């Protein structure tokens, strides 16, 4: 089938970035079908323009003028490939809403993704930073990723190993804009164990019978906890955690503990530990701070907020101040988690 490529000029993206910044894409193209992608990429290359993909816009910081071609990922389907005694294999379109997909799996008694409920955005973006919450990472359930490789102009299927998943990271972050993900294949094993080791979940289930700890109950718990703790992007602009939790050597942790006995850390490996970045930011006095149109959330200092009228420059200015103060106080670098796009 031949597709005409007719991108839309000066396309407003305010509704498609959860920070709610006023953003205009030079060119934008809704992509409801994978077959449009090679044509669109060729169009951008011929015009000498950069391209990128936008899902739900919940992990990006966009400039007022976004140059080049922005592909709006709208491929939306859920397909059951196999439903075996040991596992269920699902193929899901990249534009499918993540939370709706998680709810669909539980409605069909396919268990495993419940800890990842209420993460905004699309299925196609889930592999990008290997989304994770409450001790579960999506990589555990991904079999393969289908994508168009804009470098080689070929359709590819990437295995879990090819994706090089690590903590909030993957090959897709190492090579931004190279792959346009069109579908993700998930394997959900039939053997299921609840995972409620995070304090908020442990406390939620503390006074409940063990047989009440079902996957739908965990979905409901995560939904309730997150709704209470995180700002709803429809009301207050945000991209969730603005910084990654830093991983440091156990040696550095011991020395920090001498100075800051209450520092919050979790073992990451035999030699390294993860620090709670929200705690570091809170200790530096930023929690609930407002700076012009942007600020720091009052219930979780890892979340930066935008209440209207602001822009990427303002937000990155605040982020820079936080990074500087945390470095001065603890000697620890904070890495920004969302993808930052510039006007160039
Ligand atoms: P976008 O923001 O649209 O894109 C993010 C990046 O992925 C961009 O670089 C984009 O080019 C790329 N991309 C998107 N789709 C594709 C595709 N199909 N092919 C190639 N590249 C693509 N994240 C977590 O890990 N855990 C959480 O618990 C969590 N909680 C959040 C809570 C809130 C309130 C918010 C606002 C955000 C949260 N996030 C969390 C961050 C974010 O929701 C996730 O990273 C999500 O996967 C981003 O999806 P998206 O469709 O919005 O991606
Ligand atoms: P939380 O439960 O208050 O915990 C604070 C931090 O400590 C988290 O970042 C978490 O690391 C870490 N942590 C807590 N208990 C842990 C344990 N038992 N083992 C290992 N690490 C532990 O965090 P929260 O802000 O309410 O968020 C809850 C979950 O949702 C977290 O997993 C968080 O990553 C996720 N979330 C992510 C985003 C995002 O945009 N990336 C936004 C909101 C929430 P981890 O972050 O490594 O889990």
mmCIF file of N, CA and C and ligand atoms in Angstrom, residues 16 18 52-60 73 94-95 98 116-134 168 172 176-177 179-182 226 230-233 238-241 303 337 339 341, ligand 1:
data_model
loop_
_atom_site.group_PDB
_atom_site.id
_atom_site.type_symbol
_atom_site.label_atom_id
_atom_site.label_comp_id
_atom_site.label_asym_id
_atom_site.label_seq_id
_atom_site.Cartn_x
_atom_site.Cartn_y
_atom_site.Cartn_z
ATOM 1 N N UNK A 16 -0.123 17.471 24.238
ATOM 2 C CA UNK A 16 0.608 16.222 24.050
ATOM 3 C C UNK A 16 1.959 16.266 24.766
ATOM 4 N N UNK A 18 2.962 16.350 29.010
ATOM 5 C CA UNK A 18 2.293 16.409 30.319
ATOM 6 C C UNK A 18 2.826 17.536 31.201
ATOM 7 N N UNK A 52 11.643 12.878 15.220
ATOM 8 C CA UNK A 52 11.553 12.215 16.522
ATOM 9 C C UNK A 52 10.158 11.631 16.674
ATOM 10 N N UNK A 53 9.993 10.774 17.689
ATOM 11 C CA UNK A 53 8.672 10.189 17.963
ATOM 12 C C UNK A 53 8.140 10.788 19.257
ATOM 13 N N UNK A 54 6.853 11.039 19.296
ATOM 14 C CA UNK A 54 6.221 11.454 20.544
ATOM 15 C C UNK A 54 5.094 10.469 20.842
ATOM 16 N N UNK A 55 5.118 9.932 22.063
ATOM 17 C CA UNK A 55 4.009 9.081 22.512
ATOM 18 C C UNK A 55 3.027 9.969 23.266
ATOM 19 N N UNK A 56 2.975 9.780 24.584
ATOM 20 C CA UNK A 56 2.080 10.615 25.402
ATOM 21 C C UNK A 56 2.739 11.898 25.877
ATOM 22 N N UNK A 57 4.026 12.058 25.609
ATOM 23 C CA UNK A 57 4.724 13.285 26.038
ATOM 24 C C UNK A 57 4.879 13.389 27.552
ATOM 25 N N UNK A 58 4.948 12.241 28.249
ATOM 26 C CA UNK A 58 5.045 12.281 29.714
ATOM 27 C C UNK A 58 6.473 12.100 30.219
ATOM 28 N N UNK A 59 7.435 12.034 29.274
ATOM 29 C CA UNK A 59 8.835 11.930 29.719
ATOM 30 C C UNK A 59 9.735 12.781 28.829
ATOM 31 N N UNK A 60 9.197 13.911 28.392
ATOM 32 C CA UNK A 60 9.970 14.816 27.529
ATOM 33 C C UNK A 60 9.846 16.253 28.036
ATOM 34 N N UNK A 73 2.757 8.980 17.726
ATOM 35 C CA UNK A 73 2.543 7.531 17.689
ATOM 36 C C UNK A 73 1.130 7.157 18.134
ATOM 37 N N UNK A 94 2.374 0.342 19.575
ATOM 38 C CA UNK A 94 3.194 1.316 20.317
ATOM 39 C C UNK A 94 2.386 2.498 20.829
ATOM 40 N N UNK A 95 1.273 2.817 20.165
ATOM 41 C CA UNK A 95 0.506 3.987 20.612
ATOM 42 C C UNK A 95 -0.557 3.662 21.644
ATOM 43 N N UNK A 98 -0.524 2.996 28.051
ATOM 44 C CA UNK A 98 0.081 2.006 28.935
ATOM 45 C C UNK A 98 -0.870 1.550 30.031
ATOM 46 N N UNK A 116 2.951 -1.758 37.757
ATOM 47 C CA UNK A 116 3.254 -0.667 36.814
ATOM 48 C C UNK A 116 1.985 0.096 36.408
ATOM 49 N N UNK A 117 0.928 -0.045 37.217
ATOM 50 C CA UNK A 117 -0.323 0.678 36.933
ATOM 51 C C UNK A 117 -0.107 2.181 37.039
ATOM 52 N N UNK A 118 -0.917 2.895 36.302
ATOM 53 C CA UNK A 118 -1.003 4.370 36.343
ATOM 54 C C UNK A 118 0.271 5.103 35.906
ATOM 55 N N UNK A 119 1.177 4.407 35.233
ATOM 56 C CA UNK A 119 2.293 5.127 34.605
ATOM 57 C C UNK A 119 1.730 5.736 33.317
ATOM 58 N N UNK A 120 1.847 7.068 33.170
ATOM 59 C CA UNK A 120 1.284 7.682 31.962
ATOM 60 C C UNK A 120 2.061 7.272 30.710
ATOM 61 N N UNK A 121 1.490 7.587 29.558
ATOM 62 C CA UNK A 121 2.216 7.382 28.310
ATOM 63 C C UNK A 121 1.796 6.130 27.583
ATOM 64 N N UNK A 122 2.632 5.743 26.613
ATOM 65 C CA UNK A 122 2.277 4.697 25.650
ATOM 66 C C UNK A 122 3.112 3.426 25.844
ATOM 67 N N UNK A 123 2.618 2.346 25.257
ATOM 68 C CA UNK A 123 3.334 1.058 25.311
ATOM 69 C C UNK A 123 4.683 1.167 24.582
ATOM 70 N N UNK A 124 4.720 1.897 23.469
ATOM 71 C CA UNK A 124 5.962 2.006 22.691
ATOM 72 C C UNK A 124 7.065 2.736 23.427
ATOM 73 N N UNK A 125 6.696 3.566 24.385
ATOM 74 C CA UNK A 125 7.714 4.294 25.153
ATOM 75 C C UNK A 125 8.208 3.472 26.346
ATOM 76 N N UNK A 126 7.470 2.430 26.714
ATOM 77 C CA UNK A 126 7.845 1.660 27.913
ATOM 78 C C UNK A 126 9.268 1.090 27.833
ATOM 79 N N UNK A 127 9.700 0.550 26.654
ATOM 80 C CA UNK A 127 11.084 0.047 26.599
ATOM 81 C C UNK A 127 12.143 1.158 26.633
ATOM 82 N N UNK A 128 11.766 2.377 26.263
ATOM 83 C CA UNK A 128 12.777 3.435 26.101
ATOM 84 C C UNK A 128 13.581 3.594 27.393
ATOM 85 N N UNK A 129 12.858 3.785 28.509
ATOM 86 C CA UNK A 129 13.622 3.894 29.762
ATOM 87 C C UNK A 129 13.372 2.683 30.662
ATOM 88 N N UNK A 130 12.886 1.575 30.045
ATOM 89 C CA UNK A 130 12.639 0.385 30.847
ATOM 90 C C UNK A 130 11.845 0.788 32.087
ATOM 91 N N UNK A 131 10.588 1.220 31.861
ATOM 92 C CA UNK A 131 9.806 1.807 32.955
ATOM 93 C C UNK A 131 9.761 0.877 34.155
ATOM 94 N N UNK A 132 9.745 1.478 35.320
ATOM 95 C CA UNK A 132 9.756 0.682 36.536
ATOM 96 C C UNK A 132 9.021 1.381 37.656
ATOM 97 N N UNK A 133 8.476 0.586 38.569
ATOM 98 C CA UNK A 133 7.837 1.128 39.767
ATOM 99 C C UNK A 133 7.617 0.000 40.765
ATOM 100 N N UNK A 134 7.779 0.318 42.028
ATOM 101 C CA UNK A 134 7.513 -0.616 43.125
ATOM 102 C C UNK A 134 8.231 -1.953 42.921
ATOM 103 N N UNK A 168 16.249 2.163 34.327
ATOM 104 C CA UNK A 168 15.690 3.337 33.624
ATOM 105 C C UNK A 168 16.498 3.690 32.370
ATOM 106 N N UNK A 172 17.690 2.387 23.378
ATOM 107 C CA UNK A 172 16.917 3.467 22.737
ATOM 108 C C UNK A 172 17.297 4.840 23.302
ATOM 109 N N UNK A 176 19.204 7.813 20.489
ATOM 110 C CA UNK A 176 17.901 8.437 20.358
ATOM 111 C C UNK A 176 17.524 8.680 18.898
ATOM 112 N N UNK A 177 16.261 8.494 18.595
ATOM 113 C CA UNK A 177 15.674 8.745 17.265
ATOM 114 C C UNK A 177 16.108 7.743 16.190
ATOM 115 N N UNK A 179 15.491 4.299 16.344
ATOM 116 C CA UNK A 179 14.435 3.298 16.175
ATOM 117 C C UNK A 179 13.059 3.920 16.416
ATOM 118 N N UNK A 180 12.137 3.650 15.508
ATOM 119 C CA UNK A 180 10.733 3.999 15.761
ATOM 120 C C UNK A 180 10.039 2.696 16.160
ATOM 121 N N UNK A 181 9.685 2.579 17.417
ATOM 122 C CA UNK A 181 9.063 1.345 17.906
ATOM 123 C C UNK A 181 7.600 1.324 17.465
ATOM 124 N N UNK A 182 7.186 0.191 16.875
ATOM 125 C CA UNK A 182 5.802 0.090 16.380
ATOM 126 C C UNK A 182 4.963 -0.869 17.230
ATOM 127 N N UNK A 226 -0.578 6.094 44.234
ATOM 128 C CA UNK A 226 -0.040 7.079 43.277
ATOM 129 C C UNK A 226 -0.963 8.287 43.153
ATOM 130 N N UNK A 230 1.233 11.540 43.810
ATOM 131 C CA UNK A 230 1.801 12.199 42.621
ATOM 132 C C UNK A 230 0.821 13.208 42.033
ATOM 133 N N UNK A 231 1.324 14.316 41.506
ATOM 134 C CA UNK A 231 0.404 15.279 40.887
ATOM 135 C C UNK A 231 -0.177 14.726 39.586
ATOM 136 N N UNK A 232 -1.467 14.912 39.407
ATOM 137 C CA UNK A 232 -2.129 14.487 38.157
ATOM 138 C C UNK A 232 -1.721 15.472 37.062
ATOM 139 N N UNK A 233 -1.045 14.983 36.013
ATOM 140 C CA UNK A 233 -0.568 15.909 34.962
ATOM 141 C C UNK A 233 -1.690 16.723 34.319
ATOM 142 N N UNK A 238 3.724 17.925 34.916
ATOM 143 C CA UNK A 238 4.934 17.265 35.430
ATOM 144 C C UNK A 238 5.289 16.092 34.532
ATOM 145 N N UNK A 239 6.520 15.585 34.699
ATOM 146 C CA UNK A 239 6.940 14.395 33.952
ATOM 147 C C UNK A 239 7.352 13.279 34.918
ATOM 148 N N UNK A 240 6.714 13.228 36.078
ATOM 149 C CA UNK A 240 7.103 12.234 37.075
ATOM 150 C C UNK A 240 8.457 12.602 37.653
ATOM 151 N N UNK A 241 9.285 11.595 37.932
ATOM 152 C CA UNK A 241 10.610 11.856 38.522
ATOM 153 C C UNK A 241 11.464 12.647 37.540
ATOM 154 N N UNK A 303 9.801 15.243 41.908
ATOM 155 C CA UNK A 303 8.885 15.655 40.832
ATOM 156 C C UNK A 303 8.890 17.183 40.717
ATOM 157 N N UNK A 337 16.182 12.581 34.138
ATOM 158 C CA UNK A 337 15.566 11.371 33.575
ATOM 159 C C UNK A 337 14.825 11.604 32.250
ATOM 160 N N UNK A 339 13.722 12.999 28.479
ATOM 161 C CA UNK A 339 14.493 13.405 27.298
ATOM 162 C C UNK A 339 14.303 14.914 27.096
ATOM 163 N N UNK A 341 14.680 18.126 24.679
ATOM 164 C CA UNK A 341 14.809 18.501 23.259
ATOM 165 C C UNK A 341 15.100 19.993 23.166
HETATM 166 P P1 LIG B 1 7.119 10.300 25.525
HETATM 167 O O1 LIG B 1 7.264 11.258 26.650
HETATM 168 O O2 LIG B 1 6.227 10.695 24.412
HETATM 169 O O3 LIG B 1 8.546 9.954 24.945
HETATM 170 C C1 LIG B 1 9.614 9.666 25.805
HETATM 171 C C2 LIG B 1 10.817 9.277 24.946
HETATM 172 O O4 LIG B 1 10.543 8.048 24.279
HETATM 173 C C3 LIG B 1 11.095 10.286 23.825
HETATM 174 O O5 LIG B 1 12.478 10.339 23.638
HETATM 175 C C4 LIG B 1 10.429 9.678 22.603
HETATM 176 O O6 LIG B 1 11.066 10.044 21.382
HETATM 177 C C5 LIG B 1 10.609 8.202 22.872
HETATM 178 N N1 LIG B 1 9.524 7.418 22.283
HETATM 179 C C6 LIG B 1 8.217 7.416 22.660
HETATM 180 N N2 LIG B 1 7.523 6.531 21.928
HETATM 181 C C7 LIG B 1 8.412 5.974 21.057
HETATM 182 C C8 LIG B 1 8.299 5.001 20.019
HETATM 183 N N3 LIG B 1 7.151 4.409 19.718
HETATM 184 N N4 LIG B 1 9.413 4.692 19.330
HETATM 185 C C9 LIG B 1 10.608 5.283 19.606
HETATM 186 N N5 LIG B 1 10.765 6.204 20.564
HETATM 187 C C10 LIG B 1 9.680 6.536 21.292
HETATM 188 N N6 LIG B 1 8.252 6.372 34.434
HETATM 189 C C11 LIG B 1 8.628 5.227 35.037
HETATM 190 O O7 LIG B 1 9.548 4.543 34.561
HETATM 191 N N7 LIG B 1 8.043 4.803 36.189
HETATM 192 C C12 LIG B 1 7.032 5.482 36.773
HETATM 193 O O8 LIG B 1 6.510 5.050 37.792
HETATM 194 C C13 LIG B 1 6.605 6.702 36.163
HETATM 195 N N8 LIG B 1 5.644 7.449 36.741
HETATM 196 C C14 LIG B 1 5.271 8.630 36.163
HETATM 197 C C15 LIG B 1 4.282 9.394 36.804
HETATM 198 C C16 LIG B 1 3.879 10.603 36.260
HETATM 199 C C17 LIG B 1 2.806 11.407 36.960
HETATM 200 C C18 LIG B 1 4.456 11.055 35.041
HETATM 201 C C19 LIG B 1 3.992 12.344 34.409
HETATM 202 C C20 LIG B 1 5.457 10.313 34.421
HETATM 203 C C21 LIG B 1 5.883 9.093 34.971
HETATM 204 N N9 LIG B 1 6.876 8.302 34.388
HETATM 205 C C22 LIG B 1 7.252 7.114 34.970
HETATM 206 C C23 LIG B 1 7.557 8.747 33.146
HETATM 207 C C24 LIG B 1 6.786 8.380 31.848
HETATM 208 O O9 LIG B 1 5.416 8.253 32.088
HETATM 209 C C25 LIG B 1 7.290 7.094 31.229
HETATM 210 O O10 LIG B 1 8.658 7.188 30.929
HETATM 211 C C26 LIG B 1 6.527 6.717 29.948
HETATM 212 O O11 LIG B 1 6.963 5.464 29.468
HETATM 213 C C27 LIG B 1 6.679 7.758 28.825
HETATM 214 O O12 LIG B 1 5.730 7.429 27.825
HETATM 215 P P2 LIG B 1 5.294 8.486 26.720
HETATM 216 O O13 LIG B 1 4.479 7.750 25.708
HETATM 217 O O14 LIG B 1 4.626 9.637 27.363
HETATM 218 O O15 LIG B 1 6.687 8.895 26.116
#
